[in-house]
mmCIF file of C-alpha atoms and ligand atoms in Angstrom:
data_model
loop_
_atom_site.group_PDB
_atom_site.id
_atom_site.type_symbol
_atom_site.label_atom_id
_atom_site.label_comp_id
_atom_site.label_asym_id
_atom_site.label_seq_id
_atom_site.Cartn_x
_atom_site.Cartn_y
_atom_site.Cartn_z
ATOM 1 C CA MET A 1 12.699 -32.595 -63.296
ATOM 2 C CA ALA A 2 15.636 -33.887 -61.306
ATOM 3 C CA PRO A 3 14.860 -35.495 -57.980
ATOM 4 C CA GLU A 4 14.797 -33.051 -55.079
ATOM 5 C CA TYR A 5 17.785 -34.600 -53.297
ATOM 6 C CA LEU A 6 20.050 -33.960 -56.298
ATOM 7 C CA LEU A 7 19.314 -30.251 -55.975
ATOM 8 C CA TRP A 8 20.182 -30.348 -52.270
ATOM 9 C CA ALA A 9 23.410 -32.209 -53.019
ATOM 10 C CA ALA A 10 24.286 -29.623 -55.685
ATOM 11 C CA VAL A 11 23.694 -26.727 -53.254
ATOM 12 C CA LEU A 12 25.850 -28.462 -50.631
ATOM 13 C CA TYR A 13 28.661 -29.055 -53.129
ATOM 14 C CA VAL A 14 28.580 -25.534 -54.592
ATOM 15 C CA GLY A 15 28.504 -24.127 -51.043
ATOM 16 C CA ALA A 16 31.639 -26.099 -50.113
ATOM 17 C CA ALA A 17 33.383 -25.094 -53.357
ATOM 18 C CA VAL A 18 32.603 -21.425 -52.661
ATOM 19 C CA GLY A 19 34.004 -21.956 -49.141
ATOM 20 C CA SER A 20 37.201 -23.259 -50.747
ATOM 21 C CA PHE A 21 37.369 -20.074 -52.847
ATOM 22 C CA LEU A 22 36.816 -17.962 -49.692
ATOM 23 C CA ASN A 23 39.946 -19.567 -48.215
ATOM 24 C CA VAL A 24 41.879 -18.309 -51.245
ATOM 25 C CA VAL A 25 40.349 -14.820 -50.910
ATOM 26 C CA ILE A 26 41.179 -14.660 -47.182
ATOM 27 C CA HIS A 27 44.761 -15.660 -47.890
ATOM 28 C CA ARG A 28 45.483 -13.556 -50.985
ATOM 29 C CA VAL A 29 43.440 -10.320 -50.845
ATOM 30 C CA PRO A 30 45.385 -8.816 -47.894
ATOM 31 C CA LEU A 31 48.625 -9.572 -49.794
ATOM 32 C CA GLY A 32 47.299 -7.845 -52.912
ATOM 33 C CA GLU A 33 47.506 -11.077 -54.936
ATOM 34 C CA SER A 34 45.139 -12.314 -57.644
ATOM 35 C CA VAL A 35 42.418 -14.663 -56.409
ATOM 36 C CA VAL A 36 42.236 -16.433 -59.788
ATOM 37 C CA LYS A 37 45.856 -17.211 -60.681
ATOM 38 C CA PRO A 38 48.044 -19.122 -59.936
ATOM 39 C CA ARG A 39 46.601 -22.412 -58.673
ATOM 40 C CA SER A 40 46.897 -23.098 -54.953
ATOM 41 C CA ARG A 41 50.290 -24.245 -53.690
ATOM 42 C CA CYS A 42 51.486 -25.719 -50.433
ATOM 43 C CA PRO A 43 52.951 -22.743 -48.518
ATOM 44 C CA ALA A 44 55.787 -24.948 -47.226
ATOM 45 C CA CYS A 45 57.062 -26.892 -50.270
ATOM 46 C CA ARG A 46 55.449 -24.817 -53.072
ATOM 47 C CA THR A 47 54.030 -27.925 -54.786
ATOM 48 C CA THR A 48 50.923 -27.076 -56.827
ATOM 49 C CA ILE A 49 47.938 -28.773 -55.229
ATOM 50 C CA ALA A 50 46.315 -31.321 -57.579
ATOM 51 C CA TRP A 51 42.559 -31.121 -58.157
ATOM 52 C CA TYR A 52 41.980 -34.395 -56.306
ATOM 53 C CA ASP A 53 43.739 -32.959 -53.247
ATOM 54 C CA ASN A 54 41.649 -29.803 -53.462
ATOM 55 C CA ILE A 55 38.148 -31.256 -52.960
ATOM 56 C CA PRO A 56 36.434 -29.314 -50.153
ATOM 57 C CA VAL A 57 36.580 -30.942 -46.708
ATOM 58 C CA LEU A 58 37.039 -34.478 -48.135
ATOM 59 C CA SER A 59 40.635 -33.991 -49.347
ATOM 60 C CA TRP A 60 41.667 -32.575 -45.993
ATOM 61 C CA LEU A 61 40.164 -35.600 -44.259
ATOM 62 C CA ALA A 62 41.731 -38.048 -46.771
ATOM 63 C CA LEU A 63 45.167 -36.425 -46.316
ATOM 64 C CA ARG A 64 44.619 -36.250 -42.532
ATOM 65 C CA GLY A 65 45.427 -32.559 -42.596
ATOM 66 C CA LYS A 66 48.900 -32.963 -44.163
ATOM 67 C CA CYS A 67 50.421 -31.890 -47.497
ATOM 68 C CA ARG A 68 50.864 -34.901 -49.822
ATOM 69 C CA GLY A 69 54.273 -33.625 -50.945
ATOM 70 C CA CYS A 70 56.049 -32.627 -47.737
ATOM 71 C CA GLY A 71 53.787 -33.712 -44.881
ATOM 72 C CA THR A 72 53.479 -30.197 -43.422
ATOM 73 C CA GLY A 73 50.251 -29.771 -41.447
ATOM 74 C CA ILE A 74 47.340 -27.983 -43.165
ATOM 75 C CA SER A 75 45.244 -25.848 -40.815
ATOM 76 C CA GLY A 76 41.852 -27.256 -39.847
ATOM 77 C CA ARG A 77 40.555 -23.786 -40.598
ATOM 78 C CA TYR A 78 40.354 -24.579 -44.323
ATOM 79 C CA PRO A 79 37.858 -27.466 -44.051
ATOM 80 C CA PHE A 80 36.030 -25.561 -41.276
ATOM 81 C CA ILE A 81 35.372 -22.568 -43.546
ATOM 82 C CA GLU A 82 34.318 -24.919 -46.374
ATOM 83 C CA PHE A 83 31.938 -26.732 -44.043
ATOM 84 C CA ILE A 84 30.415 -23.539 -42.586
ATOM 85 C CA THR A 85 29.922 -22.026 -46.058
ATOM 86 C CA ALA A 86 28.211 -25.214 -47.292
ATOM 87 C CA LEU A 87 25.995 -25.252 -44.195
ATOM 88 C CA ILE A 88 24.982 -21.607 -44.714
ATOM 89 C CA ALA A 89 24.154 -22.325 -48.389
ATOM 90 C CA LEU A 90 21.987 -25.256 -47.314
ATOM 91 C CA VAL A 91 20.084 -23.328 -44.625
ATOM 92 C CA LEU A 92 19.483 -20.356 -46.946
ATOM 93 C CA PHE A 93 18.321 -22.704 -49.706
ATOM 94 C CA ALA A 94 15.870 -24.365 -47.308
ATOM 95 C CA ARG A 95 14.549 -20.956 -46.362
ATOM 96 C CA LEU A 96 14.505 -19.142 -49.703
ATOM 97 C CA GLY A 97 14.841 -21.720 -52.473
ATOM 98 C CA LEU A 98 16.849 -20.764 -55.569
ATOM 99 C CA SER A 99 16.001 -17.044 -55.648
ATOM 100 C CA ILE A 100 17.599 -13.618 -55.838
ATOM 101 C CA ALA A 101 17.221 -13.324 -52.064
ATOM 102 C CA PHE A 102 19.199 -16.563 -51.728
ATOM 103 C CA GLY A 103 22.023 -15.153 -53.883
ATOM 104 C CA VAL A 104 22.096 -11.853 -51.993
ATOM 105 C CA GLN A 105 22.071 -13.369 -48.502
ATOM 106 C CA PHE A 106 24.638 -15.988 -49.466
ATOM 107 C CA ALA A 107 26.967 -13.311 -50.902
ATOM 108 C CA PHE A 108 26.505 -11.269 -47.702
ATOM 109 C CA SER A 109 27.329 -14.302 -45.523
ATOM 110 C CA CYS A 110 30.456 -15.012 -47.603
ATOM 111 C CA ALA A 111 31.611 -11.393 -47.255
ATOM 112 C CA LEU A 112 31.193 -11.634 -43.460
ATOM 113 C CA ILE A 113 33.257 -14.844 -43.275
ATOM 114 C CA VAL A 114 36.040 -13.298 -45.379
ATOM 115 C CA VAL A 115 36.102 -10.068 -43.352
ATOM 116 C CA ALA A 116 36.149 -11.933 -40.024
ATOM 117 C CA TYR A 117 39.178 -14.037 -40.915
ATOM 118 C CA ILE A 118 41.157 -11.285 -42.657
ATOM 119 C CA ASP A 119 40.612 -9.071 -39.605
ATOM 120 C CA LEU A 120 41.761 -11.909 -37.313
ATOM 121 C CA ASP A 121 44.911 -12.448 -39.393
ATOM 122 C CA HIS A 122 45.884 -8.876 -40.289
ATOM 123 C CA GLN A 123 43.745 -6.496 -38.167
ATOM 124 C CA ILE A 124 42.393 -4.882 -41.319
ATOM 125 C CA ILE A 125 39.044 -4.940 -43.107
ATOM 126 C CA PRO A 126 39.683 -4.430 -46.832
ATOM 127 C CA ASP A 127 37.639 -1.698 -48.554
ATOM 128 C CA LYS A 128 37.618 -4.102 -51.530
ATOM 129 C CA ILE A 129 35.031 -6.152 -49.619
ATOM 130 C CA SER A 130 33.082 -3.601 -47.549
ATOM 131 C CA LEU A 131 32.545 -0.860 -50.155
ATOM 132 C CA PRO A 132 31.180 -3.095 -52.954
ATOM 133 C CA GLY A 133 29.173 -4.784 -50.173
ATOM 134 C CA ILE A 134 27.443 -1.509 -49.325
ATOM 135 C CA VAL A 135 26.541 -1.023 -53.010
ATOM 136 C CA LEU A 136 25.290 -4.617 -53.429
ATOM 137 C CA GLY A 137 23.213 -4.395 -50.239
ATOM 138 C CA LEU A 138 21.567 -1.170 -51.392
ATOM 139 C CA LEU A 139 20.927 -2.560 -54.896
ATOM 140 C CA ALA A 140 19.321 -5.652 -53.393
ATOM 141 C CA ALA A 141 16.947 -3.458 -51.392
ATOM 142 C CA ILE A 142 15.498 -1.898 -54.548
ATOM 143 C CA PRO A 143 11.677 -2.291 -54.635
ATOM 144 C CA GLY A 144 10.400 -5.470 -53.093
ATOM 145 C CA GLY A 145 13.807 -6.367 -51.660
ATOM 146 C CA MET A 146 14.676 -7.251 -48.102
ATOM 147 C CA PRO A 147 15.074 -5.006 -46.181
ATOM 148 C CA ALA A 148 13.032 -2.126 -47.608
ATOM 149 C CA MET A 149 15.072 0.583 -49.359
ATOM 150 C CA THR A 150 14.565 3.219 -46.637
ATOM 151 C CA ASP A 151 15.592 0.723 -43.937
ATOM 152 C CA ALA A 152 18.722 -0.182 -45.926
ATOM 153 C CA VAL A 153 19.734 3.466 -46.459
ATOM 154 C CA LEU A 154 19.089 4.230 -42.784
ATOM 155 C CA GLY A 155 21.116 1.100 -41.986
ATOM 156 C CA VAL A 156 24.154 2.401 -43.886
ATOM 157 C CA LEU A 157 23.901 5.829 -42.237
ATOM 158 C CA LEU A 158 23.276 4.434 -38.746
ATOM 159 C CA GLY A 159 25.947 1.732 -39.125
ATOM 160 C CA GLY A 160 28.575 4.197 -40.293
ATOM 161 C CA GLY A 161 27.419 6.990 -37.984
ATOM 162 C CA LEU A 162 27.139 4.959 -34.789
ATOM 163 C CA LEU A 163 30.666 3.605 -34.931
ATOM 164 C CA LEU A 164 32.107 6.953 -36.037
ATOM 165 C CA THR A 165 30.537 8.490 -32.917
ATOM 166 C CA VAL A 166 31.810 5.705 -30.662
ATOM 167 C CA ALA A 167 35.305 6.019 -32.166
ATOM 168 C CA TRP A 168 35.273 9.809 -31.756
ATOM 169 C CA VAL A 169 34.131 9.672 -28.107
ATOM 170 C CA TYR A 170 36.691 6.953 -27.336
ATOM 171 C CA GLU A 171 39.527 8.959 -28.888
ATOM 172 C CA ARG A 172 38.487 12.151 -27.120
ATOM 173 C CA SER A 173 38.308 10.457 -23.731
ATOM 174 C CA THR A 174 41.403 8.235 -23.907
ATOM 175 C CA GLY A 175 43.611 9.948 -26.467
ATOM 176 C CA ARG A 176 44.068 6.583 -28.184
ATOM 177 C CA GLU A 177 42.652 5.326 -31.433
ATOM 178 C CA GLY A 178 40.379 2.436 -30.527
ATOM 179 C CA MET A 179 38.466 1.528 -33.607
ATOM 180 C CA GLY A 180 39.571 1.423 -37.204
ATOM 181 C CA GLY A 181 37.766 2.964 -40.159
ATOM 182 C CA GLY A 182 37.365 -0.605 -41.426
ATOM 183 C CA ASP A 183 34.870 -1.393 -38.661
ATOM 184 C CA VAL A 184 32.839 1.694 -39.591
ATOM 185 C CA LYS A 185 32.558 0.633 -43.238
ATOM 186 C CA LEU A 186 31.811 -2.950 -42.194
ATOM 187 C CA LEU A 187 28.882 -1.887 -40.010
ATOM 188 C CA ALA A 188 27.653 0.360 -42.838
ATOM 189 C CA MET A 189 27.721 -2.704 -45.129
ATOM 190 C CA ILE A 190 25.838 -4.740 -42.529
ATOM 191 C CA GLY A 191 23.247 -1.934 -42.410
ATOM 192 C CA ALA A 192 22.777 -2.113 -46.186
ATOM 193 C CA PHE A 193 21.886 -5.815 -45.930
ATOM 194 C CA LEU A 194 20.065 -5.954 -42.592
ATOM 195 C CA GLY A 195 18.526 -2.482 -42.296
ATOM 196 C CA TRP A 196 18.881 -0.128 -39.317
ATOM 197 C CA GLN A 197 17.110 -2.587 -37.017
ATOM 198 C CA GLY A 198 19.700 -5.236 -37.929
ATOM 199 C CA VAL A 199 22.535 -2.772 -37.244
ATOM 200 C CA LEU A 200 21.350 -2.249 -33.670
ATOM 201 C CA LEU A 201 21.006 -5.987 -32.975
ATOM 202 C CA THR A 202 24.374 -6.727 -34.649
ATOM 203 C CA LEU A 203 26.139 -4.075 -32.570
ATOM 204 C CA LEU A 204 24.537 -5.402 -29.374
ATOM 205 C CA LEU A 205 25.412 -9.036 -30.143
ATOM 206 C CA GLY A 206 28.911 -8.136 -31.389
ATOM 207 C CA SER A 207 29.672 -6.125 -28.236
ATOM 208 C CA LEU A 208 28.361 -8.888 -25.943
ATOM 209 C CA LEU A 209 30.394 -11.558 -27.763
ATOM 210 C CA GLY A 210 33.474 -9.318 -27.871
ATOM 211 C CA SER A 211 33.306 -8.463 -24.154
ATOM 212 C CA ALA A 212 32.720 -12.086 -23.148
ATOM 213 C CA ILE A 213 35.643 -13.401 -25.200
ATOM 214 C CA GLY A 214 37.825 -10.411 -24.247
ATOM 215 C CA LEU A 215 37.259 -11.176 -20.547
ATOM 216 C CA VAL A 216 38.112 -14.855 -21.053
ATOM 217 C CA LEU A 217 41.312 -13.919 -22.931
ATOM 218 C CA MET A 218 42.334 -11.367 -20.297
ATOM 219 C CA ALA A 219 41.731 -13.917 -17.530
ATOM 220 C CA SER A 220 43.705 -16.635 -19.288
ATOM 221 C CA GLN A 221 46.598 -14.526 -20.598
ATOM 222 C CA GLY A 222 47.052 -12.193 -17.668
ATOM 223 C CA ALA A 223 45.229 -8.908 -17.340
ATOM 224 C CA ASP A 224 46.590 -6.918 -20.249
ATOM 225 C CA ARG A 225 43.904 -4.316 -20.791
ATOM 226 C CA LYS A 226 45.436 -3.097 -24.013
ATOM 227 C CA LEU A 227 45.235 -6.543 -25.570
ATOM 228 C CA ALA A 228 44.273 -5.784 -29.160
ATOM 229 C CA ILE A 229 41.259 -7.849 -30.130
ATOM 230 C CA PRO A 230 39.862 -6.960 -33.543
ATOM 231 C CA PHE A 231 36.165 -6.036 -33.483
ATOM 232 C CA GLY A 232 35.435 -7.148 -37.072
ATOM 233 C CA PRO A 233 35.056 -10.879 -36.309
ATOM 234 C CA PHE A 234 32.504 -10.124 -33.572
ATOM 235 C CA LEU A 235 30.552 -7.733 -35.780
ATOM 236 C CA SER A 236 30.562 -10.387 -38.528
ATOM 237 C CA LEU A 237 29.384 -13.104 -36.152
ATOM 238 C CA GLY A 238 26.730 -10.766 -34.727
ATOM 239 C CA ALA A 239 25.518 -10.000 -38.261
ATOM 240 C CA LEU A 240 25.298 -13.712 -39.151
ATOM 241 C CA VAL A 241 23.310 -14.420 -35.977
ATOM 242 C CA THR A 242 21.042 -11.461 -36.815
ATOM 243 C CA LEU A 243 20.578 -12.722 -40.398
ATOM 244 C CA PHE A 244 19.554 -16.201 -39.256
ATOM 245 C CA TRP A 245 17.853 -15.630 -35.894
ATOM 246 C CA GLY A 246 17.239 -11.871 -35.672
ATOM 247 C CA HIS A 247 13.452 -12.135 -35.889
ATOM 248 C CA ALA A 248 13.355 -14.963 -33.348
ATOM 249 C CA ILE A 249 15.555 -12.987 -30.919
ATOM 250 C CA VAL A 250 13.387 -9.871 -31.183
ATOM 251 C CA ARG A 251 10.181 -11.932 -30.737
ATOM 252 C CA TRP A 252 11.693 -13.648 -27.693
ATOM 253 C CA TYR A 253 12.751 -10.316 -26.220
ATOM 254 C CA ILE A 254 9.321 -8.759 -26.727
ATOM 255 C CA SER A 255 7.535 -11.645 -25.038
ATOM 256 C CA TYR A 256 10.202 -11.808 -22.297
ATOM 257 C CA ALA A 257 9.838 -8.099 -21.539
ATOM 258 C CA GLY A 258 6.072 -8.462 -21.533
ATOM 259 C CA LEU A 259 5.808 -5.817 -24.245
ATOM 260 C CA ALA A 260 3.305 -7.924 -26.171
ATOM 261 C CA GLU A 261 0.641 -7.299 -23.514
ATOM 262 C CA ILE A 262 0.860 -3.527 -23.701
HETATM 263 ZN ZN1 ZN B 301 53.950 -29.275 -48.968
#
């Protein structure tokens, strides 16, 4: 039996390597390119990136955020996504050990990261991520899974239905299209993994985060009310917060509202 710390180190490394792959997915999927071939290149000078310059987080630090070939800056977003993915893998491993639940929740977290950044870059949420996500979430809920199957199915229906209703009311009252179909499918996917209870908390958190950041942006960039801020990143962040702290938030709310004494 290998020492415990080796297992932790392996989880951390695999997490960072998956994060590195997520960077590729975020970059290539919206362009319709393969995520397997070719190897990564510098977008400026087209030099293929050597394996030793492609080690998660560490290579970026060693190169001080610049391409070895041409010196063009490499966005700090790459090591950030690698770091966050590794951190999520570590926290899930601490909570669940090496289990099916670990695999499912890690895959869900990865999908949320990918969706958030693709939506930020292109204002789209690819069906290629959200539709298989709905299926995986429902499969994972099969007997004994988390959440229970009925909660997961209700989550998909509520997630899809809620946003469809909001979008319909918004369009009827303003005559403008406010929310894309991508958001609807994303919230349906979130429902498959977190159940209907998780959908409600995600929508609440996502709306709060979105309004807060929207107000800050409007204040700093002049009051353009039609400023297009994609909703997907906030839904994704809300879903991650719900995945990690949902139970704690609900417990806090119940005790805060004094509902526990009823
Ligand atoms: Zn270069």
